[in-house]
PDB file of C-alpha atoms in Angstrom:
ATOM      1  CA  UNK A  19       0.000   0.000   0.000  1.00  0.00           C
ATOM      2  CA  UNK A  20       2.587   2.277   0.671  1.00  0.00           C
ATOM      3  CA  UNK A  21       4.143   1.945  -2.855  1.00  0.00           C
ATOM      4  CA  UNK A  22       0.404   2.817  -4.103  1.00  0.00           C
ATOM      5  CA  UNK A  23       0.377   6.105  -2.035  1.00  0.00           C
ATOM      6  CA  UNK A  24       3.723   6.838  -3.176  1.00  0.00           C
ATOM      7  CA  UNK A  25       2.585   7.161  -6.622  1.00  0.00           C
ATOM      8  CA  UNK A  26      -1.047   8.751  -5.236  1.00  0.00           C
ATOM      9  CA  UNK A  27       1.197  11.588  -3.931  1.00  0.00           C
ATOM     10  CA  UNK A  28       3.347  12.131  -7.323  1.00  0.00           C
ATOM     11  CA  UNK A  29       0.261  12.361  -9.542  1.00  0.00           C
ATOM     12  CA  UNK A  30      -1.584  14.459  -6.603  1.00  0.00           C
ATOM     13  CA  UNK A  31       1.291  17.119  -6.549  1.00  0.00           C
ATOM     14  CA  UNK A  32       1.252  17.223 -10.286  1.00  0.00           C
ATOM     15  CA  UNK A  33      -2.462  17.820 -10.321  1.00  0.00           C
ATOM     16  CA  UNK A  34      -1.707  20.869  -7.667  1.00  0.00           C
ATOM     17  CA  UNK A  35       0.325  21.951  -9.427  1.00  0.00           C
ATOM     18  CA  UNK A  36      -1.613  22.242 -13.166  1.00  0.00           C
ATOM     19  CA  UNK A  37      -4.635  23.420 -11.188  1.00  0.00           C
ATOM     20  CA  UNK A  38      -2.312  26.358 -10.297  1.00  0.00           C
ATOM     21  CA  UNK A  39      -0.067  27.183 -12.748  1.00  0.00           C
ATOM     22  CA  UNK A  40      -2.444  26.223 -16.003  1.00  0.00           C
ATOM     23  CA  UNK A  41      -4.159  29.788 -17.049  1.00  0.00           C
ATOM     24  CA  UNK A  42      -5.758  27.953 -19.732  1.00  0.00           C
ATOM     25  CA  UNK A  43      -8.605  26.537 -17.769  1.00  0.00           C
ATOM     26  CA  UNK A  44     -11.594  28.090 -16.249  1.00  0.00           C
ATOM     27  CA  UNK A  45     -11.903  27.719 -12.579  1.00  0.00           C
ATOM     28  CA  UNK A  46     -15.200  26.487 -13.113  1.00  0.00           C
ATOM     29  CA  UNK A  47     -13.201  24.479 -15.828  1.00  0.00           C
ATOM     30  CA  UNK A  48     -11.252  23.176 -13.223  1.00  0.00           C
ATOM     31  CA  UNK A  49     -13.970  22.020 -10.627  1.00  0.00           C
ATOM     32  CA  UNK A  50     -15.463  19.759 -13.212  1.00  0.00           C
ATOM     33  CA  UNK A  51     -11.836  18.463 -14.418  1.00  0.00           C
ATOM     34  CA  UNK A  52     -11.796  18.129 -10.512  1.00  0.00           C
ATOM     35  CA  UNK A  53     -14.808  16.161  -9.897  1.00  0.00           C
ATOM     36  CA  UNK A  54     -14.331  13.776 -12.904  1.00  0.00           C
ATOM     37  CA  UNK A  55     -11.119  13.137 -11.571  1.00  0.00           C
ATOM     38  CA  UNK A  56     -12.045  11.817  -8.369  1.00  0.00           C
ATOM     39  CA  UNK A  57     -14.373   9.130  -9.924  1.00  0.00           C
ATOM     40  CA  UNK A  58     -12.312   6.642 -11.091  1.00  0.00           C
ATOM     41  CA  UNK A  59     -10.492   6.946  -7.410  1.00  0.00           C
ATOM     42  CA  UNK A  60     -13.485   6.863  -4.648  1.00  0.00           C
ATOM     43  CA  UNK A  61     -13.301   3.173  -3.727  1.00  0.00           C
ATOM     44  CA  UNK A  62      -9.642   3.756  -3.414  1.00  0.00           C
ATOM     45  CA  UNK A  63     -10.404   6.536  -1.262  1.00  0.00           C
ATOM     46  CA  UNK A  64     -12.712   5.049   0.542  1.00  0.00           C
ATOM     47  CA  UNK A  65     -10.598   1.848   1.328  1.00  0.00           C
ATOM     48  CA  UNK A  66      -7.701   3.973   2.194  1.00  0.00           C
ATOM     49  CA  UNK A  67      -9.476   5.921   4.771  1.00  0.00           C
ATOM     50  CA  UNK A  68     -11.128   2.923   6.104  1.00  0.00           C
ATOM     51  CA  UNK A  69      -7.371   0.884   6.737  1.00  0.00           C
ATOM     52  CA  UNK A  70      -5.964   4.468   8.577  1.00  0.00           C
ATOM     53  CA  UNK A  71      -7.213   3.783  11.817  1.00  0.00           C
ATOM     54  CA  UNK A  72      -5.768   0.432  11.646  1.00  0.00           C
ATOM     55  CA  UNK A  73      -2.326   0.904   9.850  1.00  0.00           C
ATOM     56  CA  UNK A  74       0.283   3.447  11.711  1.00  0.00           C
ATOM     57  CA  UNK A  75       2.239   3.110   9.078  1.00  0.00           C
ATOM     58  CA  UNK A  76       0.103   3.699   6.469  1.00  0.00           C
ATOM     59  CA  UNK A  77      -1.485   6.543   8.122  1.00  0.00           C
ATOM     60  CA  UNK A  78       2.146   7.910   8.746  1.00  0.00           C
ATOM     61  CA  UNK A  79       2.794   7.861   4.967  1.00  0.00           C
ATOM     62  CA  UNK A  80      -0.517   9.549   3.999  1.00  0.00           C
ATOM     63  CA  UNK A  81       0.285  12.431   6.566  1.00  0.00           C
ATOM     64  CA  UNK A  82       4.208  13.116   4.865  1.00  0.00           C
ATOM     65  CA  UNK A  83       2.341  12.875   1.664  1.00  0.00           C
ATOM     66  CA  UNK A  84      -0.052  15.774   2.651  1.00  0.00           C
ATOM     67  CA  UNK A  85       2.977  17.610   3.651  1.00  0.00           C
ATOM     68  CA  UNK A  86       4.832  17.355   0.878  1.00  0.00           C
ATOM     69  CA  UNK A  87       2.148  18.632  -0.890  1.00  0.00           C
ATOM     70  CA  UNK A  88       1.847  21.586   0.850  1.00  0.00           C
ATOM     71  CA  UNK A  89       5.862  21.594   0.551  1.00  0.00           C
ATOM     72  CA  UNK A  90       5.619  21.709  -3.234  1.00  0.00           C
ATOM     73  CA  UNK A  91       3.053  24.096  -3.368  1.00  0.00           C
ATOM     74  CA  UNK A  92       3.254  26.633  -0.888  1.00  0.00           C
ATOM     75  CA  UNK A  93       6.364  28.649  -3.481  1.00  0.00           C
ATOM     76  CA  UNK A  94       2.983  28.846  -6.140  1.00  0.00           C
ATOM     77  CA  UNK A  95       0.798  30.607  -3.383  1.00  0.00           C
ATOM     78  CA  UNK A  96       3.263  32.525  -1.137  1.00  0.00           C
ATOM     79  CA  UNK A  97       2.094  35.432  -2.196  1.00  0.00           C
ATOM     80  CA  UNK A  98      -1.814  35.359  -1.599  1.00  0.00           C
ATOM     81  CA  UNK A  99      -1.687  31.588   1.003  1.00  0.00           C
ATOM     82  CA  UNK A 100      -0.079  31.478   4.351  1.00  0.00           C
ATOM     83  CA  UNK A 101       0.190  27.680   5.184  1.00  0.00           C
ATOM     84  CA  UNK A 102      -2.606  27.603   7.125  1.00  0.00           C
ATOM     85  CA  UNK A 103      -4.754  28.737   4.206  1.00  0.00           C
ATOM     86  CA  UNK A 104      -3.383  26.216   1.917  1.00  0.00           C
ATOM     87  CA  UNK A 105      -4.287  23.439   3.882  1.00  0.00           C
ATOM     88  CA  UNK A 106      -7.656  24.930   4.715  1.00  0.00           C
ATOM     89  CA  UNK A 107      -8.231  25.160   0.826  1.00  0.00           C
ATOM     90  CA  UNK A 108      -6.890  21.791  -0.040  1.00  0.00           C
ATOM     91  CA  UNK A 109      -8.980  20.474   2.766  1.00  0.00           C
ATOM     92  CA  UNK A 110     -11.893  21.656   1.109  1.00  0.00           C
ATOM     93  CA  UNK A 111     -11.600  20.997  -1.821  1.00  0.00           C
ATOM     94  CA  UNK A 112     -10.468  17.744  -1.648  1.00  0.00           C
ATOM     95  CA  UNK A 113     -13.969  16.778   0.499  1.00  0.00           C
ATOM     96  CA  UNK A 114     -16.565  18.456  -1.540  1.00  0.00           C
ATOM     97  CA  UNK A 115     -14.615  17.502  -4.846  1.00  0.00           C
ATOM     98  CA  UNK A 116     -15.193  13.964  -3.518  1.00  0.00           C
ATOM     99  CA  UNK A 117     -18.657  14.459  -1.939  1.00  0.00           C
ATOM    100  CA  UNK A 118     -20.036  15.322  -5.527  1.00  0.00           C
ATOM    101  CA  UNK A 119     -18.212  13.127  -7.238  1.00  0.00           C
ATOM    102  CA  UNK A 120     -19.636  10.417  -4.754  1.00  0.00           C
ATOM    103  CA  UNK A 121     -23.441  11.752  -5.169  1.00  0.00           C
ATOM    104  CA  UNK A 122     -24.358  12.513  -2.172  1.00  0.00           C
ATOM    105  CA  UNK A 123     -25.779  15.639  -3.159  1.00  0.00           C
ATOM    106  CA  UNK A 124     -27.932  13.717  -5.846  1.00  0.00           C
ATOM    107  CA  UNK A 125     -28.779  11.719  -3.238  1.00  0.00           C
ATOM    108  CA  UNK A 126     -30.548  14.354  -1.532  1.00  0.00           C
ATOM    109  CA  UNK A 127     -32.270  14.699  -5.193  1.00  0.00           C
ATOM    110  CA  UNK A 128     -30.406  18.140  -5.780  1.00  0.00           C
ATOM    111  CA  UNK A 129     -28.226  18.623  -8.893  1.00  0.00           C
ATOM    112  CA  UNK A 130     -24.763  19.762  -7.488  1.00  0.00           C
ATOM    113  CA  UNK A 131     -24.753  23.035  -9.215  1.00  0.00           C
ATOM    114  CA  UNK A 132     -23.988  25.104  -6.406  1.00  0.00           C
ATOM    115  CA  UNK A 133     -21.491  22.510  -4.362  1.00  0.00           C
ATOM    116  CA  UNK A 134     -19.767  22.667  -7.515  1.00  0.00           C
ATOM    117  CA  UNK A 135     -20.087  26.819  -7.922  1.00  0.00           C
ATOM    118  CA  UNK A 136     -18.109  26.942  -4.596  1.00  0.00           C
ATOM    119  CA  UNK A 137     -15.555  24.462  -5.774  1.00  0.00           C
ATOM    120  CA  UNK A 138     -14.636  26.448  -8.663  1.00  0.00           C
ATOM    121  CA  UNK A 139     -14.740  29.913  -5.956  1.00  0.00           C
ATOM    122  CA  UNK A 140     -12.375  27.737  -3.618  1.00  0.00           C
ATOM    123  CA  UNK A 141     -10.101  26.511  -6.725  1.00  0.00           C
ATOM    124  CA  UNK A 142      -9.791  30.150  -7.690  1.00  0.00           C
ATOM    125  CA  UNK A 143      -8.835  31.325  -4.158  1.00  0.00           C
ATOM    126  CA  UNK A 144      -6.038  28.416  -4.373  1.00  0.00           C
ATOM    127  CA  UNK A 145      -5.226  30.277  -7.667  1.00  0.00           C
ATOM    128  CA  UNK A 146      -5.326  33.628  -6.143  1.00  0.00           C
ATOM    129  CA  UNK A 147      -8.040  34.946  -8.509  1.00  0.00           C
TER     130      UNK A 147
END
């Protein structure tokens, strides 16, 4: 597992990263690029979070992961994110990226529009738009 989350990280800092730097995209753009990305993932996700509790080790991998996340991105949003912030936003978007992705706002019979209207406002605050 941890060779998996090795590789998780890698392609999660290169995301960060694009979502940042890439000017070519929308934000609104980018929430959808967002949510579609999480799909293929969520029983990954899922699993991952429900082994945690369980594996020290694991859990202890995930947490370096996160913070060499922030590491990598915290030069791209020095000037508009203290660290705090960054986290905060990542936080964010990370869990309502995944709640709409999951459908639990379709669940409720609603369409998502305006989870995903304030994933595109928190993706452009990451951007410092």
């Amino acid at each position: 597992m941890a060779e998996v989350l090795a590789v998780w990280d890698e392609a999660e800092v290169a995301m960060w990263r694009a979502v940042i730097e890439d000017q070519h995209l929308t934000a609104a753009e980018l929430a959808e690029s967002c949510i579609d990305n999480v799909r293929p993932f969520l029983t990954f996700r899922l699993n991952l979070r429900a082994v945690l509790p369980q594996m020290p080790d694991i859990a202890a991998r995930r947490t370096l992961g996160r913070r060499q996340l922030m590491q990598g991105l915290a030069p791209l949003v020095a000037g508009h994110l203290a660290p705090e912030a960054l986290g905060s936003l990542l936080v964010q978007i990370d869990q309502l990226g995944e709640a709409i992705a999951r459908g639990d706002l379709a669940d409720l019979g609603l369409s998502g529009a305006v989870a995903q209207q304030a994933l595109a406002r928190l993706i452009a605050q990451l951007r410092g738009e």
